[in-house]
XYZ file of C-alpha atoms in Angstrom:
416
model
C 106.729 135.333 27.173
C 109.241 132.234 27.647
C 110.858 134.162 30.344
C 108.122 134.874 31.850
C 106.982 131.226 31.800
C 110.421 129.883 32.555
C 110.394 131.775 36.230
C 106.788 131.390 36.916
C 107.567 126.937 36.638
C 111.093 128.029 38.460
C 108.883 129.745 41.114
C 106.345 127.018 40.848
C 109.183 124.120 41.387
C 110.948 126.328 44.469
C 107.663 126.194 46.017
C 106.861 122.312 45.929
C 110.680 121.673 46.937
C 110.069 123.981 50.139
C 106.905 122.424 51.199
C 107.546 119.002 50.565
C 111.069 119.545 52.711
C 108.758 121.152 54.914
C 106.133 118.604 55.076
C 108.817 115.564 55.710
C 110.331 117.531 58.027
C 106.933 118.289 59.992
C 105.664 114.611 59.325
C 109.256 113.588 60.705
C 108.958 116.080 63.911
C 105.202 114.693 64.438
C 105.336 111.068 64.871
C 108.268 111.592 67.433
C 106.384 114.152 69.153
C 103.387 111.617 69.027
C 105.434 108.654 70.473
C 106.859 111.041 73.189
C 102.974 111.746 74.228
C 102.460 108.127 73.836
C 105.359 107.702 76.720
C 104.250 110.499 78.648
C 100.461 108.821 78.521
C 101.865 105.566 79.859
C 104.344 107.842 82.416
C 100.732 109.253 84.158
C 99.490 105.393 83.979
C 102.220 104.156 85.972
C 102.037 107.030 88.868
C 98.523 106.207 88.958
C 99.051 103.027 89.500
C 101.873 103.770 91.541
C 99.396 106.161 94.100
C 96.852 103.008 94.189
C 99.313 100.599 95.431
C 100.768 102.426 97.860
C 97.217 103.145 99.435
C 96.291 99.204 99.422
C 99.729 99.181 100.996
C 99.106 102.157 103.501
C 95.909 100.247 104.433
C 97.519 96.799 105.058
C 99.993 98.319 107.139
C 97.710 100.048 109.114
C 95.220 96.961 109.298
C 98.275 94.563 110.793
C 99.762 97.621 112.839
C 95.708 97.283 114.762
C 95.967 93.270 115.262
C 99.531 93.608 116.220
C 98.292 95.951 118.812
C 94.938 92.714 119.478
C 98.120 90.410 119.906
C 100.183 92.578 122.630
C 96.690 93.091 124.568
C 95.702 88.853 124.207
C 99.482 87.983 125.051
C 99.547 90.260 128.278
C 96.208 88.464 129.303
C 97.543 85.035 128.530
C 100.035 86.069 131.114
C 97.971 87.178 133.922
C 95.856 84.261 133.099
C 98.220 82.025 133.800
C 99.272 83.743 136.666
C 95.917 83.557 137.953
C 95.859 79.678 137.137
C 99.282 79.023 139.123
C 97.752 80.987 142.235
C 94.715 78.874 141.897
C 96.912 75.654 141.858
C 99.063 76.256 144.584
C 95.673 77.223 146.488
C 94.377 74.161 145.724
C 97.382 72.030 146.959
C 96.772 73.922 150.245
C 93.157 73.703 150.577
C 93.683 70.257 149.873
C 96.294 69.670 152.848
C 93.728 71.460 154.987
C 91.110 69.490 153.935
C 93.483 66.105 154.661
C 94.131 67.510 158.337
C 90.463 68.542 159.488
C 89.739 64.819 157.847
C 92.330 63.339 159.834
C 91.144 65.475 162.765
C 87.478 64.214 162.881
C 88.840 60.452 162.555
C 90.947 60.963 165.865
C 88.277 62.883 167.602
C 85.879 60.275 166.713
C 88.178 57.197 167.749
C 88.467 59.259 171.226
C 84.523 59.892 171.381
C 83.964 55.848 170.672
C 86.644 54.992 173.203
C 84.780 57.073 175.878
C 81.566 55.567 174.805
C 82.693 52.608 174.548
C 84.304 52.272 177.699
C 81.249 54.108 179.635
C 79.015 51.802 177.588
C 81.103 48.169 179.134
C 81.201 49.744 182.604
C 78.552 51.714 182.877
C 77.077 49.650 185.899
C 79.966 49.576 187.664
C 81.508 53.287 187.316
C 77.671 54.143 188.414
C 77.779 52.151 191.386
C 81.767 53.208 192.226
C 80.489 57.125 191.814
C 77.821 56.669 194.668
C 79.684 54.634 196.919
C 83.036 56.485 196.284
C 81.243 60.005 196.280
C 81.376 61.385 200.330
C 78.702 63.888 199.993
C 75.994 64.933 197.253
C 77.764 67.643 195.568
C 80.573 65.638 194.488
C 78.436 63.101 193.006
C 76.732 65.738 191.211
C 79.883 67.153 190.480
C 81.204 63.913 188.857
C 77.676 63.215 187.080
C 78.300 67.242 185.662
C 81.820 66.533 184.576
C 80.453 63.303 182.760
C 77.619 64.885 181.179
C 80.160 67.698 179.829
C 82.566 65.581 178.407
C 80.071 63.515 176.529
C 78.996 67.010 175.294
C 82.299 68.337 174.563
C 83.306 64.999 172.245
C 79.647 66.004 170.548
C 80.679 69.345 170.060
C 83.855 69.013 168.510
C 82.995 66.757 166.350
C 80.253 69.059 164.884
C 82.875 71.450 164.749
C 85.157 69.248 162.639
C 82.720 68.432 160.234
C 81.791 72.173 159.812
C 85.612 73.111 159.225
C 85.791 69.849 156.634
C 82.677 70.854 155.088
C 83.946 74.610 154.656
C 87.140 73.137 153.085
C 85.819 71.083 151.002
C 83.092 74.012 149.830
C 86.660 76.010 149.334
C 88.206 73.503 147.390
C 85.069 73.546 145.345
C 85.284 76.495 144.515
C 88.908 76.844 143.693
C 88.264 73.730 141.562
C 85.521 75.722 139.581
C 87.577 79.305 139.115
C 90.549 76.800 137.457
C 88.310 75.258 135.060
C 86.924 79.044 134.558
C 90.274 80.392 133.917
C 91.829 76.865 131.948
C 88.585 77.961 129.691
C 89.472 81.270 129.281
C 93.045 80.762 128.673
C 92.467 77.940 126.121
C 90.108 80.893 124.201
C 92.390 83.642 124.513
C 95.154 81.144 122.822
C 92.486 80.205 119.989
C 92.212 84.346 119.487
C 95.898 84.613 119.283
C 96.292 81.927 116.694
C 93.605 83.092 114.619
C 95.115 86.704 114.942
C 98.456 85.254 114.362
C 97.208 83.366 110.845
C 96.044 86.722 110.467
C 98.850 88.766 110.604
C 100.931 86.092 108.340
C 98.514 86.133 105.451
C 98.735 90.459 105.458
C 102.131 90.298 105.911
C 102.158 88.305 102.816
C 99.855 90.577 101.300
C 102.153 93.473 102.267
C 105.166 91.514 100.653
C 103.265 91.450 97.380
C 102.456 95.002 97.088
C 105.816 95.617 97.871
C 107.000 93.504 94.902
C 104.510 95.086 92.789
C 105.559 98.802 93.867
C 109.217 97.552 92.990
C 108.047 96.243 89.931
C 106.232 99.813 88.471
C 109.216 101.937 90.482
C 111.271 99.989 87.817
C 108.920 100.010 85.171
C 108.640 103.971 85.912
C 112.723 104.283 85.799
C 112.833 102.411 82.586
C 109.871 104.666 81.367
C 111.545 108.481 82.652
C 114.867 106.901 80.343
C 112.853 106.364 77.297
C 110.984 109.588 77.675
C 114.248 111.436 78.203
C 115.455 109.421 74.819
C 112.203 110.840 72.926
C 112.722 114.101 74.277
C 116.366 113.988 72.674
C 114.971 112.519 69.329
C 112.208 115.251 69.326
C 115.042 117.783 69.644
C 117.001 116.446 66.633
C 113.815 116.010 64.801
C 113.496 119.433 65.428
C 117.252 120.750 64.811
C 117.167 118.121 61.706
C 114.105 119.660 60.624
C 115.582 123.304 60.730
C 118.834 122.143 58.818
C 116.662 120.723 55.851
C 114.534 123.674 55.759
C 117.153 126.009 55.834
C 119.319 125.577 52.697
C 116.109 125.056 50.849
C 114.332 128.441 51.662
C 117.618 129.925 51.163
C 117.862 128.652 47.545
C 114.074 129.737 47.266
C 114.568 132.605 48.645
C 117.824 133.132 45.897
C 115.760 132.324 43.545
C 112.883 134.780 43.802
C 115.447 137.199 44.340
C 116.717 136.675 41.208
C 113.652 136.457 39.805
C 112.782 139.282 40.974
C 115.755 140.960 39.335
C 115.553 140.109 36.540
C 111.916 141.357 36.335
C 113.187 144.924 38.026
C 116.378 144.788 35.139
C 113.324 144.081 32.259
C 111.265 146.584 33.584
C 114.047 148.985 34.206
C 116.124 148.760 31.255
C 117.226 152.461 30.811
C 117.768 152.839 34.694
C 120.778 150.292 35.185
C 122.579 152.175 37.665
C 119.686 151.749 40.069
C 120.203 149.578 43.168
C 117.667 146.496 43.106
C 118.675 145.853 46.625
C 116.286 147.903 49.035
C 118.169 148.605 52.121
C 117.039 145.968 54.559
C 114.663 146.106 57.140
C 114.379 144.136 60.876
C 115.118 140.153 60.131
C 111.623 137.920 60.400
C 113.464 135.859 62.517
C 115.273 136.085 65.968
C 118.300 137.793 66.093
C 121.268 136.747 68.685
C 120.646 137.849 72.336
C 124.258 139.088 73.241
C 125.813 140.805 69.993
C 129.109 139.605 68.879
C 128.775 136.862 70.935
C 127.533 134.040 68.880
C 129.575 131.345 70.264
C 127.115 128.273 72.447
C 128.535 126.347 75.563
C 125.509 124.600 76.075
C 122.909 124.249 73.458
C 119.321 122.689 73.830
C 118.671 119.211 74.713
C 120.528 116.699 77.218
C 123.578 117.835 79.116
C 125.719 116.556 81.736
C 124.524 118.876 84.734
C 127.610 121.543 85.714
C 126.431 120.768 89.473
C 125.244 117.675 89.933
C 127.491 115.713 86.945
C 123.684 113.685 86.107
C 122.582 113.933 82.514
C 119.724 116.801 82.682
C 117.768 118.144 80.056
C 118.947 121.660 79.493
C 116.032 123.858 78.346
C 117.732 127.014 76.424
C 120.432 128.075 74.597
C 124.029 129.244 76.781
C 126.126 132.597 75.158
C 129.135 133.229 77.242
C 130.121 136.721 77.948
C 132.171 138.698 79.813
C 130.000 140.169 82.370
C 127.703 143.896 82.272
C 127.711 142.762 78.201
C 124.721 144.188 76.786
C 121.760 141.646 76.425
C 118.983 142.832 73.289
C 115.701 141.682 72.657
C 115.746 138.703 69.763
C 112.765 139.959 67.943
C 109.550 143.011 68.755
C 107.420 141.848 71.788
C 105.944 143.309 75.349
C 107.629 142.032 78.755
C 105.797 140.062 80.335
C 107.923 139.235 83.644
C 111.449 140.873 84.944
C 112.302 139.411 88.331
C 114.761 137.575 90.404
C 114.538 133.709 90.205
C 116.217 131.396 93.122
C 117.277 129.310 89.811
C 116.721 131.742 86.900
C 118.522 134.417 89.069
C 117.645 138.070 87.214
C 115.222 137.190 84.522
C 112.938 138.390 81.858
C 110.169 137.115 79.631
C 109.078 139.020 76.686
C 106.130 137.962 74.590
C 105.945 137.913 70.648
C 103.314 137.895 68.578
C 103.676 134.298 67.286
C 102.814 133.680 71.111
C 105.668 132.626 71.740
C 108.019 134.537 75.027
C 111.620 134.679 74.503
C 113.532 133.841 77.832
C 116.646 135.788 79.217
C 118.153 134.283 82.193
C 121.146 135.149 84.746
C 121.268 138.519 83.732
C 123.245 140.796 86.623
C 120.794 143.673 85.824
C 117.492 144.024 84.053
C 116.871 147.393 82.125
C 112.918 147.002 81.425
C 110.147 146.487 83.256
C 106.898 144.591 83.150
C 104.463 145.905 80.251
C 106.850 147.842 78.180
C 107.011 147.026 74.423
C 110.661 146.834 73.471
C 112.070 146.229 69.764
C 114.030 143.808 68.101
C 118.024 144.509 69.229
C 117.051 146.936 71.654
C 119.317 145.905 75.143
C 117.229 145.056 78.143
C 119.267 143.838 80.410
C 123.204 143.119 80.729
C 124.881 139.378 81.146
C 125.710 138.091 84.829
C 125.903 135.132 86.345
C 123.201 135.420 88.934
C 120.774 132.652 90.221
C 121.934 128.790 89.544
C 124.917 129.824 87.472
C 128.610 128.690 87.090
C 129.807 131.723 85.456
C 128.969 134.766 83.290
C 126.524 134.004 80.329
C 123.387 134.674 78.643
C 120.999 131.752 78.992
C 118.380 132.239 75.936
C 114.837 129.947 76.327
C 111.396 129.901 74.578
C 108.419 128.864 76.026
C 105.186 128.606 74.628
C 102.620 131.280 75.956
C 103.510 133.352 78.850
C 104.109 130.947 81.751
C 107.883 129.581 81.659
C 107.728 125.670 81.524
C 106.387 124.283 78.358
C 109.455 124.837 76.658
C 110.435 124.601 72.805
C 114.095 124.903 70.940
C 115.107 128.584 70.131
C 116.350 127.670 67.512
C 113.155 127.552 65.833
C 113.040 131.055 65.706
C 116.322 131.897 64.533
C-alpha cells in the first residue's frame, strides 16, 4: 500500500513539474509572440499612414504640375502682350510724326491762302482795273477771271483736305492711344495672375516639402520598425527553441519515471514470470522523425541567417540537412500530400499534411516520388535530395507551416 502511494505522489509530482515547465515555457513563448503582434500592429499603422501621405503628396504634385502649366500659358501672353504694346508704341511715335506734318502742312497752306487773299484783298481795285485794260479781247479776261476764281477754290480745297487728313490722324492716334491703355490693362492683370499663381506655387511647394519630410520621417520610423520586428521574430524563435530545451529533459525524466513505475508494477504483478521482457517492442515515434536518414547534421537551422546570395541577414524559414545528392528523403511523421511541384525558389517540392494540421515542408528535392492526395507513412521516402530551385548545393531543406498554404511558418523543431 506504501508503494503504491509512494508512485502515485511520484506520478503526481512528475506531473506538476511537467506542466508548470510547460506553462512558463508557454507563458514565456506568449508574451513575445504578443509583443511581436504588437510590432506587426504598429508595422500595418505605419504603411497606412505611409499610403495616405503619399496620396496628399500625389495630389500636391499634380495640383502645382496644373498651375505650373497656368504660369507657362500667362508668361507666353505676357510676352505677346508686350509685343503688342511695343508695336502700339512705335505706331504711335509715327502717327504722331504724321500728325506733326499734316499740322505743319495746313499752317503753310493757310499762310499761302492769306497771302493770296491778302494781297487780292489790298489790290483788288487795281488788279481789276489792270485785267480789263490789259485783257485784248473777252475771252482772256474771262480766262484770267476763271484762273482767279480756281485758285481761290483750289487754296479752299486743300485746306479742307488738310484738315480731313489731320483729323483722320488724330482719330488714328486716338485710337492707338486707347488699344495701349487696353493692352497696359491687360498686361498689368495678367502680371497680378502670375503673382498670385506664383505665391501659389511657393506655398504647395512648401506643402510638398513637408510631406516629403514626413514620408522620410515614417520610411525611417518603418526601417527602425522591420529591425525590431526581425529582433522579435528572433526572440520568438529562442522562446520557442528555449521552450523545447526545458520541456525536454523534464518529460524525459517523466517519462523515466512512469516507466519505471510502470515496472515495477509489471515486476509486482509478475513475480513468477521474471524472464519476461517489460519492454514492448516499440512502435512509430509521436514525434517527427529526421527527413534524410543518417543525416542528422544542420547547416542552417531556423531563424536569422546571413543570406548565401545576397550576404543580408534574412530570416531563414526551415531546417537545412546536407546530403550527397539522389539521398533518399522520408516522410517525418503519417500525413496526405497535399502539393508536389516545381517552385522558381522552392525548386522540386512537397507538402504533406498531418493531423495536428500542421504540413511538413520538403524543399530542393532533385526528384519527387509521390503525388498529390496519396497518404504516405512516417519514414516512408518520397522524394530524393537535390539542389534544385534557389539552392547553393545539395540538401534537404525541412519547413512547417501551419495549415496547408506554405507561408505562415513555425520552427520544426516543435515537432521533433
Amino acid at each position: 500500500m506504501k508503494k503504491n502511494f509512494s508512485r502515485i505522489l511520484s506520478l503526481l509530482l512528475s506531473a506538476t513539474l511537467v506542466l508548470s515547465m510547460a506553462g512558463t515555457s508557454f507563458a514565456s513563448v506568449s508574451s513575445e509572440k504578443s509583443k511581436l503582434s504588437d510590432l506587426n500592429s504598429q508595422k500595418i499603422k505605419k504603411n497606412a499612414e505611409k499610403k495616405k501621405l503619399q496620396a496628399s503628396k500625389s495630389e500636391v504634385e499634380a495640383y502645382i504640375e496644373e498651375v505650373d502649366k497656368k504660369l507657362t500659358d500667362l508668361s507666353t501672353q505676357i510676352y505677346k502682350t508686350q509685343q503688342e504694346l511695343d508695336k502700339t508704341e512705335v505706331n504711335i511715335k509715327k502717327t504722331e510724326k504724321k500728325l506733326k506734318a499734316a499740322e505743319e502742312s495746313i499752317k503753310a497752306q493757310y499762310a499761302d491762302m492769306k497771302l493770296r487773299i491778302k494781297y487780292m484783298y489790298e489790290n483788288g481795285d487795281t488788279e481789276l482795273l489792270d485785267l480789263i485794260l490789259n485783257s485784248k479781247s473777252i475771252t482772256e479776261f474771262l480766262n484770267k477771271a476763271e484762273y482767279i476764281t480756281e485758285l481761290s477754290q483750289y487754296d479752299r480745297k486743300m485746306l479742307n483736305k488738310l484738315k480731313q487728313t489731320r483729323k483722320t490722324i488724330s482719330d488714328s492716334k486716338t485710337s492707338l492711344e486707347k488699344d495701349k491703355k487696353n493692352l497696359v490693362t491687360m498686361q498689368t492683370k495678367q502680371k497680378t495672375d502670375k503673382s498670385q499663381l506664383e505665391s501659389t506655387v511657393a506655398s504647395k511647394q512648401s506643402e510638398l516639402s513637408e510631406y516629403e519630410d514626413l514620408l522620410e520621417q515614417n520610411e525611417a520610423s518603418s526601417d527602425a520598425l522591420d529591425q525590431e520586428i526581425k529582433a522579435q521574430e528572433e526572440k520568438v524563435a529562442q522562446a520557442k527553441i528555449a521552450a523545447q530545451t526545458t520541456q525536454a529533459p523534464t518529460q524525459a525524466a517523466a517519462k523515466a519515471q512512469t516507466n519505471t513505475n510502470n515496472n515495477t508494477n509489471n515486476n509486482t504483478n509478475n513475480n513468477n514470470n521474471t524472464d519476461t521482457n517489460t519492454n514492448p517492442t516499440p512502435s512509430k515515434s509521436s514525434g517527427w522523425i529526421y527527413p534524410v536518414p543518417g543525416h542528422t547534421s544542420v547547416s542552417s537551422d531556423y531563424g536569422y541567417r546571413k543570406d548565401p546570395f545576397s550576404g543580408s541577414s534574412t530570416f531563414h524559414n526551415g531546417i537545412d540537412f546536407p546530403a550527397p545528392g539522389g539521398t533518399p528523403v522520408v516522410a517525418v511523421a503519417d500525413g496526405t500530400v497535399v502539393w508536389a511541384n516545381y517552385n522558381a525558389t522552392a525548386g522540386n517540392w512537397t507538402g504533406i499534411k498531418h493531423s495536428n494540421g500542421v504540413t511538413s515542408v520538403y524543399m530542393h528535392q532533385s526528384s519527387i516520388l509521390v503525388s498529390v492526395g496519396q497518404h504516405v507513412s512516417q519514414g516512408q521516402t518520397i522524394g530524393l535530395v537535390g539542389t534544385t530551385g534557389s539552392s547553393t548545393g545539395n540538401h534537404l531543406h525541412l519547413g512547417a507551416t501551419s495549415g496547408t498554404t506554405p507561408g505562415n511558418w513555425v520552427n520544426p523543431w516543435s515537432y521533433f
